[in-house]
Tab-separated table of C-alpha atoms and ligand atoms in Angstrom:
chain	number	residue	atom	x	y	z
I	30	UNK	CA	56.024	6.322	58.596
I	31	UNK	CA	57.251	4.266	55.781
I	32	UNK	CA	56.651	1.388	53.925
I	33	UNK	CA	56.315	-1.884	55.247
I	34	UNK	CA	56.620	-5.128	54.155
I	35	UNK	CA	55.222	-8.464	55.523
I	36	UNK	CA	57.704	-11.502	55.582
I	37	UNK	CA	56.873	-15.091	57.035
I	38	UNK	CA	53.732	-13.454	59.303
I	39	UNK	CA	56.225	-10.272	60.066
I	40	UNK	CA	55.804	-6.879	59.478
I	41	UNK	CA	59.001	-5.126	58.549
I	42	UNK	CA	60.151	-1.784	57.449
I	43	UNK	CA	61.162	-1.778	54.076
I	44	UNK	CA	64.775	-1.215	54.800
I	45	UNK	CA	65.025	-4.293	56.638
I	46	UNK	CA	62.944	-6.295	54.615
I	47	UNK	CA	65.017	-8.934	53.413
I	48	UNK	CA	65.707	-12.036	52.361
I	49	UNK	CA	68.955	-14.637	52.177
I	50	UNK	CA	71.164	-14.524	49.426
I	51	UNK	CA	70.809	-18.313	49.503
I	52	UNK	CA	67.049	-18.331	48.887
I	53	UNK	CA	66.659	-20.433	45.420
I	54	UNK	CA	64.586	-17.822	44.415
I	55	UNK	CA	67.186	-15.590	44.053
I	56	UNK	CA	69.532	-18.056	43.373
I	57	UNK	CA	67.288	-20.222	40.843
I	58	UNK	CA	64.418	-18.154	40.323
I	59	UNK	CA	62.443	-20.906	42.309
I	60	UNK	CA	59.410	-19.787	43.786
I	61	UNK	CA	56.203	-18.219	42.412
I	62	UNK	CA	54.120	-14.541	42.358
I	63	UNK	CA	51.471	-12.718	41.898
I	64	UNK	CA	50.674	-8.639	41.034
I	65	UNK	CA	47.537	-7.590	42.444
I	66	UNK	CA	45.531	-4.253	42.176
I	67	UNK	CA	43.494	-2.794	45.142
I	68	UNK	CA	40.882	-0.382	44.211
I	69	UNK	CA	39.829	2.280	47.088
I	70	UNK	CA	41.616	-0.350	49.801
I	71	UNK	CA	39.997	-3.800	48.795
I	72	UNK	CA	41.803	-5.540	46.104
I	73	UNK	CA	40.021	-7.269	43.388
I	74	UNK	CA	39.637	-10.432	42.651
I	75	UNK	CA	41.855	-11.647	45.165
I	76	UNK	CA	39.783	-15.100	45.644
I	77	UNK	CA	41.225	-15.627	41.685
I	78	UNK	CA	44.778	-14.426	42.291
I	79	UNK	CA	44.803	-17.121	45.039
I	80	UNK	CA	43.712	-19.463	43.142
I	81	UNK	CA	46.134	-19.035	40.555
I	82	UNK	CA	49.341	-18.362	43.236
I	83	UNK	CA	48.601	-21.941	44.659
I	84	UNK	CA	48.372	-23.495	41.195
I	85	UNK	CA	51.317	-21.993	40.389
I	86	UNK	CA	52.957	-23.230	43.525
I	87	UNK	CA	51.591	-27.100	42.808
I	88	UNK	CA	52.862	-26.772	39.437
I	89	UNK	CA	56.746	-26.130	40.964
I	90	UNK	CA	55.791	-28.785	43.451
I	91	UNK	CA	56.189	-25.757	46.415
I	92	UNK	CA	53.441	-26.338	49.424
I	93	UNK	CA	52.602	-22.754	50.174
I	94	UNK	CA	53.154	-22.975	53.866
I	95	UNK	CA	49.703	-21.139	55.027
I	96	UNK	CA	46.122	-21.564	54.138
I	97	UNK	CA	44.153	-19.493	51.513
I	98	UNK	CA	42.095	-17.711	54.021
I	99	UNK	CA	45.551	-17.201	56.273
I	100	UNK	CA	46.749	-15.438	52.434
I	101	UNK	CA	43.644	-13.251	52.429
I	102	UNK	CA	43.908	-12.180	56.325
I	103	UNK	CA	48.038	-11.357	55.668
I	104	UNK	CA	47.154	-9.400	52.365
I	105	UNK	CA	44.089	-7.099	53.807
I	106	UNK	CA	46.398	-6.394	57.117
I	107	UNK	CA	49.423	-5.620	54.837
I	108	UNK	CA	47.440	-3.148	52.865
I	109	UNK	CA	45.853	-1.795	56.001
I	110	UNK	CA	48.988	-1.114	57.682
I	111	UNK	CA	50.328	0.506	54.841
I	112	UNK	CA	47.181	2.391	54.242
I	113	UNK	CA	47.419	1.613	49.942
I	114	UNK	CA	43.785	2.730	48.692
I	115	UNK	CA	44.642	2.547	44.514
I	116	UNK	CA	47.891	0.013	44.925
I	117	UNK	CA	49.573	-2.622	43.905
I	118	UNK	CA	50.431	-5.498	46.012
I	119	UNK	CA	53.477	-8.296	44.821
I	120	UNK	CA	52.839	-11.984	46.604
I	121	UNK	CA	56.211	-13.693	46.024
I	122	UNK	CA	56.460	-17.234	47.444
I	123	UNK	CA	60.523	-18.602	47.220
I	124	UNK	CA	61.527	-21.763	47.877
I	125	UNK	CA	63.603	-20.527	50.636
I	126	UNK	CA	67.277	-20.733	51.511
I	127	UNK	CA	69.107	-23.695	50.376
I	128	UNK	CA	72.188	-24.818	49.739
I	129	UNK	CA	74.236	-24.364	46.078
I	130	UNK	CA	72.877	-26.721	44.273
I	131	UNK	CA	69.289	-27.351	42.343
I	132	UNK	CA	68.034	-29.539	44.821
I	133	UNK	CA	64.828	-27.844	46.322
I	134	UNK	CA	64.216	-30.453	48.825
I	135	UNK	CA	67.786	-29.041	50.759
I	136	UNK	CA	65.359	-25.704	51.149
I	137	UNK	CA	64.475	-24.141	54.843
I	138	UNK	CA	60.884	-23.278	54.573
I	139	UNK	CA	59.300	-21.449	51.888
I	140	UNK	CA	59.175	-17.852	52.682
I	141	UNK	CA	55.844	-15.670	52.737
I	142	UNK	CA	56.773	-11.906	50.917
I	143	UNK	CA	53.719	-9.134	50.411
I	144	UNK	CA	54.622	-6.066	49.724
I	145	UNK	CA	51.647	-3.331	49.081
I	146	UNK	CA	52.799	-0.279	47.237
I	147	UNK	CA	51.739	2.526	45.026
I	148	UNK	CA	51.290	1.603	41.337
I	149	UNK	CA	53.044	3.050	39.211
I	150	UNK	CA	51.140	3.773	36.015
I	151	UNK	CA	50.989	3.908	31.674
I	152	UNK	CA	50.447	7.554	31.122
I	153	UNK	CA	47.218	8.399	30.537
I	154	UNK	CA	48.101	9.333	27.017
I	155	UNK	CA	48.601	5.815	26.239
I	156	UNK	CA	44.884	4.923	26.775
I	157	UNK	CA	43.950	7.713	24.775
I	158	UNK	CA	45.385	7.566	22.007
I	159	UNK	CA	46.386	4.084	22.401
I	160	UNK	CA	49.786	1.782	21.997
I	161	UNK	CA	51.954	0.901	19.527
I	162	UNK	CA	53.654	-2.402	20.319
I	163	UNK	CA	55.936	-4.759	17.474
I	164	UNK	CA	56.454	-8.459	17.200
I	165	UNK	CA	59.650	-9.762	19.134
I	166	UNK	CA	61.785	-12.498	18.051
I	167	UNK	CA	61.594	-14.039	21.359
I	168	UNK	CA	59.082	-16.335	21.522
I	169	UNK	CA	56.609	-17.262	24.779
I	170	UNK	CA	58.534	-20.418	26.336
I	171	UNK	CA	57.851	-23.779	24.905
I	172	UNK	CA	54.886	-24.935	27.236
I	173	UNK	CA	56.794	-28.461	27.862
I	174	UNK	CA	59.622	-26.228	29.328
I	175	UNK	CA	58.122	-24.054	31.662
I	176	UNK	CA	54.738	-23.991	31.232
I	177	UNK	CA	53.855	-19.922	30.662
I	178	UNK	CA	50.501	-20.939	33.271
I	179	UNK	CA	52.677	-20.839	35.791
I	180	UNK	CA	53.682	-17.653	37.021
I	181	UNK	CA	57.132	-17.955	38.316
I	182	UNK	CA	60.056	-16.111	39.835
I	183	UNK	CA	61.720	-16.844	36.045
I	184	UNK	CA	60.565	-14.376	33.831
I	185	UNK	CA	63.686	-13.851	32.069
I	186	UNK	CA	61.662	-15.184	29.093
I	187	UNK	CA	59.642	-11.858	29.393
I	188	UNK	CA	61.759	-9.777	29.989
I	189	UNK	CA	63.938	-10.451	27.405
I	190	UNK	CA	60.719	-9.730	24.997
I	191	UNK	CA	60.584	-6.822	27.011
I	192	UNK	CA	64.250	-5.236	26.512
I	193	UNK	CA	63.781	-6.250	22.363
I	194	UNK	CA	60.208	-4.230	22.660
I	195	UNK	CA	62.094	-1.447	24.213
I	196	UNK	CA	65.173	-1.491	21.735
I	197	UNK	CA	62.228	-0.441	19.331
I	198	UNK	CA	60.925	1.881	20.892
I	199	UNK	CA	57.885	0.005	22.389
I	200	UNK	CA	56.855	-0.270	26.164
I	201	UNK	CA	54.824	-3.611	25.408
I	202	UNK	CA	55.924	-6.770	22.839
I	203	UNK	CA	53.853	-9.194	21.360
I	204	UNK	CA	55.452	-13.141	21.330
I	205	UNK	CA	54.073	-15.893	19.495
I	206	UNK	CA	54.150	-19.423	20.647
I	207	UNK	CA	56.513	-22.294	19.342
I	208	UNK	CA	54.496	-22.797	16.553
I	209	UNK	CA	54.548	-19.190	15.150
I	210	UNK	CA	51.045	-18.314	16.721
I	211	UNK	CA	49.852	-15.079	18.797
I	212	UNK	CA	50.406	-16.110	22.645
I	213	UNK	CA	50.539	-13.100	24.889
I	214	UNK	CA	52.404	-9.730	25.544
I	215	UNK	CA	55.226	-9.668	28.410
I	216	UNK	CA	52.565	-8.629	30.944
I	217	UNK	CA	49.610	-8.350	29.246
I	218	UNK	CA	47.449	-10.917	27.726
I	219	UNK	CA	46.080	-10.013	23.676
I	220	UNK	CA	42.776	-9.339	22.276
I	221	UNK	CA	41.537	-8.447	18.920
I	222	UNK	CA	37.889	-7.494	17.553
I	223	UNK	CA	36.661	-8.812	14.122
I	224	UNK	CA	33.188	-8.277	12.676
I	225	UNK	CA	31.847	-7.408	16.195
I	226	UNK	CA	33.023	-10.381	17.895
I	227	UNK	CA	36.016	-10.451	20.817
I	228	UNK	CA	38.871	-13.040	19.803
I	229	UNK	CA	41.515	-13.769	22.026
I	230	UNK	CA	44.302	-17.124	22.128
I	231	UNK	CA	42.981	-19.887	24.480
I	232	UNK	CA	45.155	-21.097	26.960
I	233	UNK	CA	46.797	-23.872	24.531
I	234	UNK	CA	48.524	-21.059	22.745
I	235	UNK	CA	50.348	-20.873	25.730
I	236	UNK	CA	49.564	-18.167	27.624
I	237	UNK	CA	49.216	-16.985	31.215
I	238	UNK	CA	44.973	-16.986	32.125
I	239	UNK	CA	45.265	-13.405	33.127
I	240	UNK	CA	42.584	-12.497	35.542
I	241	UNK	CA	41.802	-9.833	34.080
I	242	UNK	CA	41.716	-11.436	30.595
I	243	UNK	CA	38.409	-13.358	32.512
I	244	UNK	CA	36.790	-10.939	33.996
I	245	UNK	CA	36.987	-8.971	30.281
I	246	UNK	CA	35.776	-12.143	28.515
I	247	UNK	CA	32.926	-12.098	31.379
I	248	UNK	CA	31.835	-8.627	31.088
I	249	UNK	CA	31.889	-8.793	27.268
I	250	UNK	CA	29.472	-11.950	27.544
I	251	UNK	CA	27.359	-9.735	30.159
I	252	UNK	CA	27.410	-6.790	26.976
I	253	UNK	CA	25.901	-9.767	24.787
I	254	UNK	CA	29.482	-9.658	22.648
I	255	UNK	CA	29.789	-12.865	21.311
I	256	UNK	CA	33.331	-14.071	22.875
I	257	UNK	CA	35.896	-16.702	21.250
I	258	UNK	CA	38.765	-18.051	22.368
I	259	UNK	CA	40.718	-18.661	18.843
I	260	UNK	CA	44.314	-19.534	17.766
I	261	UNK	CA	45.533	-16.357	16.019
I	262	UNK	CA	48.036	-15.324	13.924
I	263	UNK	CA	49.428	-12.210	13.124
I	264	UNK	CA	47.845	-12.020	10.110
I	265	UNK	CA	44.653	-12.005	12.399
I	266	UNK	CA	46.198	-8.984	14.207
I	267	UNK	CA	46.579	-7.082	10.899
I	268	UNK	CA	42.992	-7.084	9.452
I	269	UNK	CA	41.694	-6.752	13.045
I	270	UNK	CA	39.421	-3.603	13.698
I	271	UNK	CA	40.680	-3.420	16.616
I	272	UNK	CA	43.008	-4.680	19.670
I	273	UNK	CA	43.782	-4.009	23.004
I	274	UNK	CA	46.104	-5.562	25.865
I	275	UNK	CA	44.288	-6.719	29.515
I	276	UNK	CA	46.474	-6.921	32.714
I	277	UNK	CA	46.231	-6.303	36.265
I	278	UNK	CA	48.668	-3.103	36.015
I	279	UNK	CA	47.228	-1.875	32.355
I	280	UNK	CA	44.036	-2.658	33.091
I	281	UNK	CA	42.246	-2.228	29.444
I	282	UNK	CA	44.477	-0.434	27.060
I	283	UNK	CA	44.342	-0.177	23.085
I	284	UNK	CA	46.616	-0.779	20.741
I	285	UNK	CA	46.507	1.270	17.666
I	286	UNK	CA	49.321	-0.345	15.821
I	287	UNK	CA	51.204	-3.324	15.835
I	288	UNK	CA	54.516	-3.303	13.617
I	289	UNK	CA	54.380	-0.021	12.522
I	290	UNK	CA	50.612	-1.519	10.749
I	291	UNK	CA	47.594	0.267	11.829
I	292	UNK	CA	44.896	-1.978	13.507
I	293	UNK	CA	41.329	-0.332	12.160
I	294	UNK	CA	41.783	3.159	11.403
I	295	UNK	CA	44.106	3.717	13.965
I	296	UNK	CA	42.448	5.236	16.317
I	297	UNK	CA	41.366	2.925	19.701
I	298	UNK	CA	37.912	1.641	18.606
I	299	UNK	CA	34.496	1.543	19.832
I	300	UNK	CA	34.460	-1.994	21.811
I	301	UNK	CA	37.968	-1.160	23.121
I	302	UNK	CA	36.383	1.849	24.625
I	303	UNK	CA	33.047	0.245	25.848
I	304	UNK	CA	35.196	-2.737	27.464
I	305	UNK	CA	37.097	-0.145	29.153
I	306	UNK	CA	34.354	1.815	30.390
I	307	UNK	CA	32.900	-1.679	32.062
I	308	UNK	CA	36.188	-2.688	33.180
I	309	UNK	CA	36.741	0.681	35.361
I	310	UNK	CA	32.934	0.262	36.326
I	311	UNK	CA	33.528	-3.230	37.843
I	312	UNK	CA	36.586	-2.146	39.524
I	313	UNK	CA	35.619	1.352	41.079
I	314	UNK	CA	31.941	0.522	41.954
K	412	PXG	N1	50.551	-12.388	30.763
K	412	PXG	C1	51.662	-12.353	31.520
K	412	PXG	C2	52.880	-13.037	31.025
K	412	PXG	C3	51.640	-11.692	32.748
K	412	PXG	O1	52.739	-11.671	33.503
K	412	PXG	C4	49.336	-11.096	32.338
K	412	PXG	C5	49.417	-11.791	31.147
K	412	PXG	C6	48.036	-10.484	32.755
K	412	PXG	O2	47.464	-11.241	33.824
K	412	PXG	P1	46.528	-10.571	34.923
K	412	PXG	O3	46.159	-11.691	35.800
K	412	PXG	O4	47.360	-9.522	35.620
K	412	PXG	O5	45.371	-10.003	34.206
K	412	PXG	C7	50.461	-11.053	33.168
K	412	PXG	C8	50.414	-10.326	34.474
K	412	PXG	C9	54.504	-6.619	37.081
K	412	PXG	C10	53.145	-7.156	36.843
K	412	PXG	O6	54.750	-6.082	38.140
K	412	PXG	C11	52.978	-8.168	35.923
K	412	PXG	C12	51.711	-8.679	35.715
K	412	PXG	C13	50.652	-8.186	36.408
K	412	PXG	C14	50.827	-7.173	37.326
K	412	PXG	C15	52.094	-6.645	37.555
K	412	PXG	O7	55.346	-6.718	36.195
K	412	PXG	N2	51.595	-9.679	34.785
């Protein structure tokens, strides 16, 4: 039996899962997401994902046309019928079909996507011995633009980050912010360790509040790690002792070097590892 994918309270196979061509998500990139992990069939921190999908959604004006706990319901059953234990699930909320032109308000109804799916994984090398990621010239969009809080179907801004990470021969980028400060990766939010404290940018550096970046912050508080959200700059990232990227599909993964500089001795360090070690804890347990 294959996959299948719920649309609008439907359950389709993935073959015939689809959705107009005049949808002003495709045609706009109008509408909003979310990647989620589930861990042995339950995915975590769904309440937050939620939370952050309809945010999203009030921040593009778009009235998400069922209730939270009608979200949670449609998620679990979508998993369930696809039997995903370790998975990923994509929410994608469009604005629905329209006609050609920018006006949203000449949109059908909004349409309801989950699709739950394998994940598809860094390999494990990459956690051991860590990442080596470079500076891109692209920088994180100007918060007065697009705000990078809300996670929208327009992530060309990422991705072109992405393809100049790639280019040299990195599978994650850092951006800075308008104002030349550290902001995020393309899918990953940034941390650093200095003198046994966690730093990482606070949401005014214009960044996306990963959930994951909270519930690192959280168990790093629980450790008795002395957390601070801190505008950085690269030259922070240099004479860090350490660094490592959070994100719902990396999960906790170091960085060992960041423009060909190593961070510490170049080798992922001893919080990095402990964080890690907690992370997988909170998730498998
Ligand atoms: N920054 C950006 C720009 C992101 O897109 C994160 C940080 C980390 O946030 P979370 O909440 O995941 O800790 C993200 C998340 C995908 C995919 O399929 C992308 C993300 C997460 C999961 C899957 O590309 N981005």
């Amino acid at each position: 039996m294959g996959l299948k994918v719920y649309i609008n309270g439907q359950l389709y196979d993935k073959a015939d899962a689809k959705i107009s061509v005049y949808d002003h998500g495709l045609l706009y990139g109008d509408g909003v997401f979310e990647g989620l992990r589930s861990y042995g069939g339950k995915v975590f921190r769904l309440r937050e994902h939620l939370d952050r999908l309809w945010k999203s959604a009030k921040a593009i004006c778009l009235k998400i046309p069922m209730t939270m706990d009608e979200m949670t319901q449609a998620v679990n059953d979508t998993i369930k019928v696809n039997n995903i234990q370790d998975g990923y699930v994509r929410l994608v909320i469009t604005r629905g079909s329209g006609t050609l032109g920018l006006d949203p308000n000449r949109c059908s109804d909004p349409q309801v996507i989950i699709i739950a799916d394998s994940i598809t994984l860094y390999p494990a090398e990459f956690y051991e011995k860590g990442l080596q990621i470079v500076t891109v010239s692209t920088i994180r969009n100007h918060p007065a633009a697009l705000s990078p809080r809300i996670k929208s179907l327009n992530y060309l801004n990422n991705i072109l980050a992405k393809i100049e990470g790639m280019q040299a021969g990195c599978v994650e980028a850092l951006m800075l912010n308008h104002n030349g400060e550290v902001a995020e990766c393309t899918g990953d939010n940034i941390f650093l360790v200095r003198d046994g404290e966690l730093l990482t940018p606070p949401v005014d550096s214009g960044i996306l509040e990963g959930i994951t970046r909270d519930a690192v912050m959280e168990l790093a508080r629980e450790a008795g790690i002395t957390v601070k959200e801190k505008t950085l700059t690269r030259h922070d990232v240099y004479i860090a002792d350490e660094c490592f990227l959070t994100g719902s599909a990396a999960e906790v993964i170091p960085v060992v070097k960041v423009d060909t500089r190593e961070i510490g001795d170049g080798n992922p360090g001893p919080m990095t590892l402990d964080l890690t070690r907690r992370f997988r804890e909170l998730t498998r347990r």
